[in-house]
PDB file of C-alpha atoms in Angstrom:
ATOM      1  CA  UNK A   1      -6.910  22.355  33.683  1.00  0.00           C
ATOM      2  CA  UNK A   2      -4.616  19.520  32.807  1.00  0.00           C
ATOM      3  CA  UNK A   3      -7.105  17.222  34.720  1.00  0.00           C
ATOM      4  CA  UNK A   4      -9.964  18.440  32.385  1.00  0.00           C
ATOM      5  CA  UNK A   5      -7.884  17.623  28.956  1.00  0.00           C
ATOM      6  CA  UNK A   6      -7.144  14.311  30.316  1.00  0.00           C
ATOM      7  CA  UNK A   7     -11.032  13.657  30.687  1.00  0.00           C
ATOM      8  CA  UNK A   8     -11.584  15.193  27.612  1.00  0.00           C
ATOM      9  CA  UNK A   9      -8.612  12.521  26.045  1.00  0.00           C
ATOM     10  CA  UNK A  10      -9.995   9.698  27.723  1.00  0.00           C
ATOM     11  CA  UNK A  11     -14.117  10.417  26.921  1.00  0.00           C
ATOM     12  CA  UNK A  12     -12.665  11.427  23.015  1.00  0.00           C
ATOM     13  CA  UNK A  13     -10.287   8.231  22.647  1.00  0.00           C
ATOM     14  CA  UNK A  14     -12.625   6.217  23.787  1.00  0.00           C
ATOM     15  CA  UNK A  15     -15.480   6.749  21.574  1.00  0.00           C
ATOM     16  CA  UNK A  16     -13.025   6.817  18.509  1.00  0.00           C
ATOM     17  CA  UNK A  17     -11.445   3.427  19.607  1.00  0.00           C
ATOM     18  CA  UNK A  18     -14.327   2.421  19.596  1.00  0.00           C
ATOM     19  CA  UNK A  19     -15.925   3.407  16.632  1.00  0.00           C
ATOM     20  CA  UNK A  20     -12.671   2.426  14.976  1.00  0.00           C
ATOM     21  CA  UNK A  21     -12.857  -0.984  15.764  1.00  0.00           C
ATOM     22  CA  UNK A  22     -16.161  -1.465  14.887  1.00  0.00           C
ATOM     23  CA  UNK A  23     -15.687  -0.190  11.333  1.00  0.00           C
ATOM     24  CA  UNK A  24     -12.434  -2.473  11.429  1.00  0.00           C
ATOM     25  CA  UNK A  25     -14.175  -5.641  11.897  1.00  0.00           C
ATOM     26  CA  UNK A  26     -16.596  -5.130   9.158  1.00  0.00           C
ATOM     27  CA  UNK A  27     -15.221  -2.608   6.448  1.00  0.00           C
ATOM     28  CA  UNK A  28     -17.830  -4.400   4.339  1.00  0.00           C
ATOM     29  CA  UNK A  29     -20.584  -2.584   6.338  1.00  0.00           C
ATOM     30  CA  UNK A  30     -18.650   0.835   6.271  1.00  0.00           C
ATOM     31  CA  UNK A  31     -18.246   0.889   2.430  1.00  0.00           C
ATOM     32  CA  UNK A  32     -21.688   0.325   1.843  1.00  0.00           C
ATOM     33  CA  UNK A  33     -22.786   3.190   4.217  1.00  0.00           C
ATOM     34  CA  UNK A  34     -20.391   5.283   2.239  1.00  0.00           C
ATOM     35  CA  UNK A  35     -22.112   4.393  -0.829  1.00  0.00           C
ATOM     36  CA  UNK A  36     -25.246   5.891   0.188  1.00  0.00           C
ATOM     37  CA  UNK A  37     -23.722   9.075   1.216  1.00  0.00           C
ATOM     38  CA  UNK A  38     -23.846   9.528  -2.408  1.00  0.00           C
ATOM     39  CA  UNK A  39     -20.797  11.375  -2.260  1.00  0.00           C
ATOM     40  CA  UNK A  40     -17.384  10.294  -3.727  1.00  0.00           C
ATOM     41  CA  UNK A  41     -17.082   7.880  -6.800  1.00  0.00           C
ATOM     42  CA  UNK A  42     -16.401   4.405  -5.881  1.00  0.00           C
ATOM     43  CA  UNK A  43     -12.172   4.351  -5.710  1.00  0.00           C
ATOM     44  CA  UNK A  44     -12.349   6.786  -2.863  1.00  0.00           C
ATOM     45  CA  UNK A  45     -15.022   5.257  -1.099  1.00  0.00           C
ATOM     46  CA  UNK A  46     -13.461   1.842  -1.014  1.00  0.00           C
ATOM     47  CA  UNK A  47      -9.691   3.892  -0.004  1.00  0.00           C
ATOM     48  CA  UNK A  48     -11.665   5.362   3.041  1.00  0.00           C
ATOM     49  CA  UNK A  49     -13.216   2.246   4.100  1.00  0.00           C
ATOM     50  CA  UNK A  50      -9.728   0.469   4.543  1.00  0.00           C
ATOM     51  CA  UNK A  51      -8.197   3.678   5.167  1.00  0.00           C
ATOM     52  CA  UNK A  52     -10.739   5.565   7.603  1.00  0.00           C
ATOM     53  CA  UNK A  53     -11.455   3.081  10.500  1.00  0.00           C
ATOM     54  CA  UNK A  54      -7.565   2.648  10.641  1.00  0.00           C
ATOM     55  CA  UNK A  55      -7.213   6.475  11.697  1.00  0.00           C
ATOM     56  CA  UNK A  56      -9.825   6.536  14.069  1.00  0.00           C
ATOM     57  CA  UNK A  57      -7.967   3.724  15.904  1.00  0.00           C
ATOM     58  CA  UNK A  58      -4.911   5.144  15.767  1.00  0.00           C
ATOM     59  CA  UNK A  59      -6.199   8.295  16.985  1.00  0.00           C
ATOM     60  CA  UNK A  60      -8.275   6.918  19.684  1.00  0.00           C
ATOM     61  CA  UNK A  61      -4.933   5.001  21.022  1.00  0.00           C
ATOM     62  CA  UNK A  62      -2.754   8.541  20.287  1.00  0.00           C
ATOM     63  CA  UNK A  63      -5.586  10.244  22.829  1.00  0.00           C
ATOM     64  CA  UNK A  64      -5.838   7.667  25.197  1.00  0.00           C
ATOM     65  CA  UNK A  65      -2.110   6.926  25.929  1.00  0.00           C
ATOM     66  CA  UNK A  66      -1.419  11.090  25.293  1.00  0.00           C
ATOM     67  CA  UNK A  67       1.466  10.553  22.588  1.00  0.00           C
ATOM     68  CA  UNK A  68       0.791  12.941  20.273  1.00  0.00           C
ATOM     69  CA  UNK A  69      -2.283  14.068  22.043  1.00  0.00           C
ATOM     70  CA  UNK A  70      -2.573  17.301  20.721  1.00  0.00           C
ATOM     71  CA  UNK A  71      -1.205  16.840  17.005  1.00  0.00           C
ATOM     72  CA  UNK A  72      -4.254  14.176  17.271  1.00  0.00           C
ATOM     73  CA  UNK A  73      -7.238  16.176  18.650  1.00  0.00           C
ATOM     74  CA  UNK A  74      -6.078  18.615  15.545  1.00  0.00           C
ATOM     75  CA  UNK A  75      -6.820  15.559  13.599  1.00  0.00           C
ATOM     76  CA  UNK A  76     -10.248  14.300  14.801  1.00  0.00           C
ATOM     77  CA  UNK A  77     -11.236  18.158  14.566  1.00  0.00           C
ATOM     78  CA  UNK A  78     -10.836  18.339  10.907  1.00  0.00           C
ATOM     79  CA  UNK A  79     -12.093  14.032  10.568  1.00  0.00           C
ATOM     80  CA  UNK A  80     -15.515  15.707  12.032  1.00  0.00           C
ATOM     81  CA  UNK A  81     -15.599  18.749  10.597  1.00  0.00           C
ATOM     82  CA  UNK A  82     -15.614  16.254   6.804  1.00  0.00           C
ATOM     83  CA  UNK A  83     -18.250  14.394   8.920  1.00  0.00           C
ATOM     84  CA  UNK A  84     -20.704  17.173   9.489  1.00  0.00           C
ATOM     85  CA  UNK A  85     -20.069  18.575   5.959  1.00  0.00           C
ATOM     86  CA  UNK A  86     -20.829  14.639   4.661  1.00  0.00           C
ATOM     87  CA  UNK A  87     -24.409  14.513   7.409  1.00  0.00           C
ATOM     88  CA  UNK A  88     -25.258  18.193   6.593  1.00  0.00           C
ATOM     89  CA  UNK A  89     -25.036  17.255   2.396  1.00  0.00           C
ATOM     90  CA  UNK A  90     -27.573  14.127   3.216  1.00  0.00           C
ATOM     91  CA  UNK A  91     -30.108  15.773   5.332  1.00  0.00           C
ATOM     92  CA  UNK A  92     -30.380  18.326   2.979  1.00  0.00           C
ATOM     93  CA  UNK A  93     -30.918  16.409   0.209  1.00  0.00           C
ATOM     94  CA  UNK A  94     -33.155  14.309   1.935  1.00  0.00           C
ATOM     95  CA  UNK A  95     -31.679  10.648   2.005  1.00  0.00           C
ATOM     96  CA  UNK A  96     -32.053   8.947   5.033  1.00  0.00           C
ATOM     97  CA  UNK A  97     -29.062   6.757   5.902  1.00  0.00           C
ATOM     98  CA  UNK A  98     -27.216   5.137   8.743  1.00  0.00           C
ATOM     99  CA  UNK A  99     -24.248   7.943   9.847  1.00  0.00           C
ATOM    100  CA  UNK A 100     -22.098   5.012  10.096  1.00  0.00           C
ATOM    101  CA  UNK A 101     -20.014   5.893  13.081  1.00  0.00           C
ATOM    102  CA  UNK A 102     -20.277   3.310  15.186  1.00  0.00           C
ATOM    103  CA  UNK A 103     -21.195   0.618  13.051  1.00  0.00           C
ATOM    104  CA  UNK A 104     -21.687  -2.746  15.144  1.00  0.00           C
ATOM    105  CA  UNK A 105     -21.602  -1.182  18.320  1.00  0.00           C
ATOM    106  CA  UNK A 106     -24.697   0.988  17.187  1.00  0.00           C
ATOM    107  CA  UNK A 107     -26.689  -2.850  16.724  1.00  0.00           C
ATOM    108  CA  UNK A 108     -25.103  -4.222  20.280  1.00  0.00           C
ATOM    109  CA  UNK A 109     -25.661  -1.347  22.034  1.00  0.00           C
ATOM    110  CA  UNK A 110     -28.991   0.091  20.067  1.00  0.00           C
ATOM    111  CA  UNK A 111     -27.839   3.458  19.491  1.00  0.00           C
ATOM    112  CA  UNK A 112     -28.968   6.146  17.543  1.00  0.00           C
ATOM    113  CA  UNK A 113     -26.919   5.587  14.274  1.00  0.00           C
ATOM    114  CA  UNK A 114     -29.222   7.659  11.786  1.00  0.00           C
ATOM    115  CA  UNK A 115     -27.580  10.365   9.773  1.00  0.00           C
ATOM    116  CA  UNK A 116     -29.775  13.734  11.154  1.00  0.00           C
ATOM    117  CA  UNK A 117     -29.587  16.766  12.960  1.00  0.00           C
ATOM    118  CA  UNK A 118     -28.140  14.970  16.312  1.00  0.00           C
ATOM    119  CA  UNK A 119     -25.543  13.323  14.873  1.00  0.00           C
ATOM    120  CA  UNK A 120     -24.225  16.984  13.225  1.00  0.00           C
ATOM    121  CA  UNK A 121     -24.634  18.160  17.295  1.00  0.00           C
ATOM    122  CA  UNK A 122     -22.768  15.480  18.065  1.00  0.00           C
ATOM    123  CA  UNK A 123     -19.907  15.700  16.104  1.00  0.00           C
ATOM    124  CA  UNK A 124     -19.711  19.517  16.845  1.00  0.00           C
ATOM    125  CA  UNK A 125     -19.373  18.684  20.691  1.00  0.00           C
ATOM    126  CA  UNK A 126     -16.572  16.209  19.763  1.00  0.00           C
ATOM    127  CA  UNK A 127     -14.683  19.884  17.767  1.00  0.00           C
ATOM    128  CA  UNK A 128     -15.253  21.490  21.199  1.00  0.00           C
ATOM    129  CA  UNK A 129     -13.935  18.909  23.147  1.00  0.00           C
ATOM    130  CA  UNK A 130     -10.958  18.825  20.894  1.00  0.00           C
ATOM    131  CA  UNK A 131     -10.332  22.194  20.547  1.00  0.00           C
ATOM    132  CA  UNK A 132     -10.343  21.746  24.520  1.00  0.00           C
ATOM    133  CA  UNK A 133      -7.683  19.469  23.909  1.00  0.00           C
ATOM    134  CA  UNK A 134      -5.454  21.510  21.449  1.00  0.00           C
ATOM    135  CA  UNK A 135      -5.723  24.611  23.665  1.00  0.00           C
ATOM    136  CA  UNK A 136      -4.853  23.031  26.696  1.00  0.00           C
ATOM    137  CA  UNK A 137      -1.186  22.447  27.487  1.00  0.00           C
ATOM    138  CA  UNK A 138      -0.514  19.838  30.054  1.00  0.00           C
ATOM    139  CA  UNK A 139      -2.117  17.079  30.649  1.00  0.00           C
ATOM    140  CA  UNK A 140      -1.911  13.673  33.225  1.00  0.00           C
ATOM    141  CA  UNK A 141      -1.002  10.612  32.690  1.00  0.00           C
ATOM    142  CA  UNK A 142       0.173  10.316  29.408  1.00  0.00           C
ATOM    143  CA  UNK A 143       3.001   8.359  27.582  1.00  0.00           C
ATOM    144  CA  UNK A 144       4.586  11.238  26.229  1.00  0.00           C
ATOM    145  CA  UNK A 145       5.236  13.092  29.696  1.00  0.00           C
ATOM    146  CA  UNK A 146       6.206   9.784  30.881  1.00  0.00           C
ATOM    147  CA  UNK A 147       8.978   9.650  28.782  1.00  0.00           C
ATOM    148  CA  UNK A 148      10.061  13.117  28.899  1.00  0.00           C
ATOM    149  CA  UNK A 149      10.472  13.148  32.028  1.00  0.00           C
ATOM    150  CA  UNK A 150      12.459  10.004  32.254  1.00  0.00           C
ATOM    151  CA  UNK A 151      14.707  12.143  29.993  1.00  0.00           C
TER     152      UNK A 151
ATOM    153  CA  UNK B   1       2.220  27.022  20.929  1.00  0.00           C
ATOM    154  CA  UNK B   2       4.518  25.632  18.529  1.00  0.00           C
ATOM    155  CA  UNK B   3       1.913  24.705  15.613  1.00  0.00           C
ATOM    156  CA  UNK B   4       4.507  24.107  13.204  1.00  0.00           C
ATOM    157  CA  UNK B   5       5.728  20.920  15.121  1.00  0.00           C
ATOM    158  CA  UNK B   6       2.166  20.157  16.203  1.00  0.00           C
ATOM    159  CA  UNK B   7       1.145  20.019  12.087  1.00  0.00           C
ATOM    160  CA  UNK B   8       3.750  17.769  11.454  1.00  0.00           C
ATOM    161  CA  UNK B   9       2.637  15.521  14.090  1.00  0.00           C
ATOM    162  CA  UNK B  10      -0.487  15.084  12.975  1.00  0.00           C
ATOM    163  CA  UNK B  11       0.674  14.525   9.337  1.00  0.00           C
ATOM    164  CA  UNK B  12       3.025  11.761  10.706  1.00  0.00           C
ATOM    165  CA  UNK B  13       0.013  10.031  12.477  1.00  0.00           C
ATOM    166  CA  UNK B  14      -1.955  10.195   9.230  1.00  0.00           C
ATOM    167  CA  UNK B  15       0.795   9.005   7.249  1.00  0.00           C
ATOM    168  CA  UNK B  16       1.151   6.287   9.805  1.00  0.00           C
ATOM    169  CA  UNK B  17      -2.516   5.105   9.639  1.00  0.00           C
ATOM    170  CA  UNK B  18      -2.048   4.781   6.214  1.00  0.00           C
ATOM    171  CA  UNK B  19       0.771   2.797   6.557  1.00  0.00           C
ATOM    172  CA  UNK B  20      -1.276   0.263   9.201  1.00  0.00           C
ATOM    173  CA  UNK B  21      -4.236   0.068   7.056  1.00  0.00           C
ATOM    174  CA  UNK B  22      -2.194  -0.611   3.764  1.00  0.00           C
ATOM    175  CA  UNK B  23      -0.515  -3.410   6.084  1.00  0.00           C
ATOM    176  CA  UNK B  24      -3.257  -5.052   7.452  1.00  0.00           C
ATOM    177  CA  UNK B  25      -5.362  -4.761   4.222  1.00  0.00           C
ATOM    178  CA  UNK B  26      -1.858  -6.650   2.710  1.00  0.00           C
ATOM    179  CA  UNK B  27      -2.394  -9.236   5.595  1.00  0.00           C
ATOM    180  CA  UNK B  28      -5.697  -9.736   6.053  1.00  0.00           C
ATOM    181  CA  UNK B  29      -8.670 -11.172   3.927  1.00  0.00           C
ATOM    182  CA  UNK B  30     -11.120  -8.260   4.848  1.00  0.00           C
ATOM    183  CA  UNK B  31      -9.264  -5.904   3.207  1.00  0.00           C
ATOM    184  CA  UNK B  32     -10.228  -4.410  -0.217  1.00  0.00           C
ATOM    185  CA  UNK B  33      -9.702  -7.702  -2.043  1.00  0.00           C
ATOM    186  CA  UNK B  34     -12.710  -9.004   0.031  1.00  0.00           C
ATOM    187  CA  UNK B  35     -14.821  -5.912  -0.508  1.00  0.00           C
ATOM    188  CA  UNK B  36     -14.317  -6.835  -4.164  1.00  0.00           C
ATOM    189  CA  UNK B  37     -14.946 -10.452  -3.341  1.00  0.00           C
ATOM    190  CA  UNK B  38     -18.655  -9.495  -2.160  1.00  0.00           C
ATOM    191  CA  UNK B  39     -19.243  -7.133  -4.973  1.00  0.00           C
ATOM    192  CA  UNK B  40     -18.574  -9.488  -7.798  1.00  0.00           C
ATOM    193  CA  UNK B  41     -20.714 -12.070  -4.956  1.00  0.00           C
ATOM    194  CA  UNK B  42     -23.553  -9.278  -5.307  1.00  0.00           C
ATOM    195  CA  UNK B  43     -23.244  -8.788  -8.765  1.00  0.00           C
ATOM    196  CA  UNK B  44     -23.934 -12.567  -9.587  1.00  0.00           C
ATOM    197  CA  UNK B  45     -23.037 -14.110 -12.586  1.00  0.00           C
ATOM    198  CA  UNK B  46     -21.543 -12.843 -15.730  1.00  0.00           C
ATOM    199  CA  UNK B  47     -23.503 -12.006 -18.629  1.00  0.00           C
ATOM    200  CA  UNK B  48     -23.525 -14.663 -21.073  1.00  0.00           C
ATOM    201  CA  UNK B  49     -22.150 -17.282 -19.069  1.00  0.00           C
ATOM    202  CA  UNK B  50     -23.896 -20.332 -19.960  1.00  0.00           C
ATOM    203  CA  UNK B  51     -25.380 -22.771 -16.552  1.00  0.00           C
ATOM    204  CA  UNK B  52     -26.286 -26.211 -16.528  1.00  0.00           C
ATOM    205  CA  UNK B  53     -27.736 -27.789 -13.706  1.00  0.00           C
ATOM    206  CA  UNK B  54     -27.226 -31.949 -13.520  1.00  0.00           C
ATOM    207  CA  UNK B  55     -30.508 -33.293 -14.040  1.00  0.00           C
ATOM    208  CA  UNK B  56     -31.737 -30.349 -15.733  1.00  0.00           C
ATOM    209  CA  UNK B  57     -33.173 -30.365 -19.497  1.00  0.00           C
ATOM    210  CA  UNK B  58     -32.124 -28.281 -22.733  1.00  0.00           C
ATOM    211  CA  UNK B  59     -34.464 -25.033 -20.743  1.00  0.00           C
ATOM    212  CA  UNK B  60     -32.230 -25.828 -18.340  1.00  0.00           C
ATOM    213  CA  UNK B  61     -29.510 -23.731 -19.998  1.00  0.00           C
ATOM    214  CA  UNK B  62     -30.462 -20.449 -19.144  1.00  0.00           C
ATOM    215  CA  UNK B  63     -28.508 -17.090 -20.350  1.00  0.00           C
ATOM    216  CA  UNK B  64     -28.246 -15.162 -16.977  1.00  0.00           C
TER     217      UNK B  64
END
């Protein structure tokens, strides 16, 4: 089992590493996706365009290097839980948009990107996967163990 | 399961992001004061600003 939640930390760093960095290097990008969400008036959508890419990297690295790993899974949980609430408010109102999460990487890699049904299943695997995560209680290699048992 | 300790975690490592993002937003140019940058960019102009161009006669002055 502690093998499968250190899969489960690399595969969920990874992606929000990733995604975090992208955002990073262009908040520009990010803010204007958040505009047409439609959803929060402009203060809090420029606060979570500084503010939101910067979590997802720190998360990604908290996953990745297992401090914290648990505390952080908790975290991305209720990150895509707001996510699927956001993509579930713009498909039913019918506004077709960019989801946003991987910003530039989406255009290098030509991903799917588009706020719709996928993205929602998506985002729900990433809450199992964390929930995986949470419930599990070892893990391998990771910082935190390291150093505990140094201790 | 100790979720007590687990929920404090988690608000330290929000807490900490915060504390990154207000940093490097302090430090770098693509923080929000070049998100505000581009909007007044996108914007254009203020209203009532008067342009000349060199070369340009009296229509030349537009209103924008």
């Amino acid at each position: 089992m502690a093998i499968l939640s250190f899969i489960l930390r690399i595969i969920i760093g990874g992606v929000f590493l990733t995604s975090g960095l992208a955002k990073i290097s262009d908040p520009v990008r990010f803010l204007l996706t958040l505009r047409e969400f439609r959803l929060f008036p402009d203060i809090v959508e420029r606060f979570a365009s500084i503010y939101l890419p910067w979590l997802e990297f720190i998360l990604g690295l908290c996953l990745l290097s297992g401090i914290l790993h648990r505390a952080g899974a908790l975290v991305i949980a209720g990150l895509n839980t707001m996510f699927i609430a956001a993509l579930v408010s713009v498909i039913f109102r019918g506004i077709e948009v960019d989801c946003g999460c991987f910003g530039l990487v989406a255009d290098i890699l030509n991903l799917p990107d588009m706020a719709d049904w996928k993205a929602v299943l998506r985002n729900s695997v990433f809450i199992g996967m964390c929930a995986g995560i949470f419930t599990i209680k070892g893990t391998v290699i990771s910082l935190e163990g390291y150093v505990r048992k140094r201790r | 399961m100790n979720i007590k300790r687990i929920i404090l975690e988690a608000i330290c490592i929000l807490v900490f992001a915060l504390f990154v993002a207000m940093l490097y937003n302090a430090i770098s140019p693509t923080g929000i004061e070049l998100i505000r940058h581009k909007q007044k960019e996108a914007r254009g102009p203020r209203y009532g600003a008067v342009h000349w161009y060199p070369g340009s006669s009296l229509a030349g002055l537009t209103m924008s």
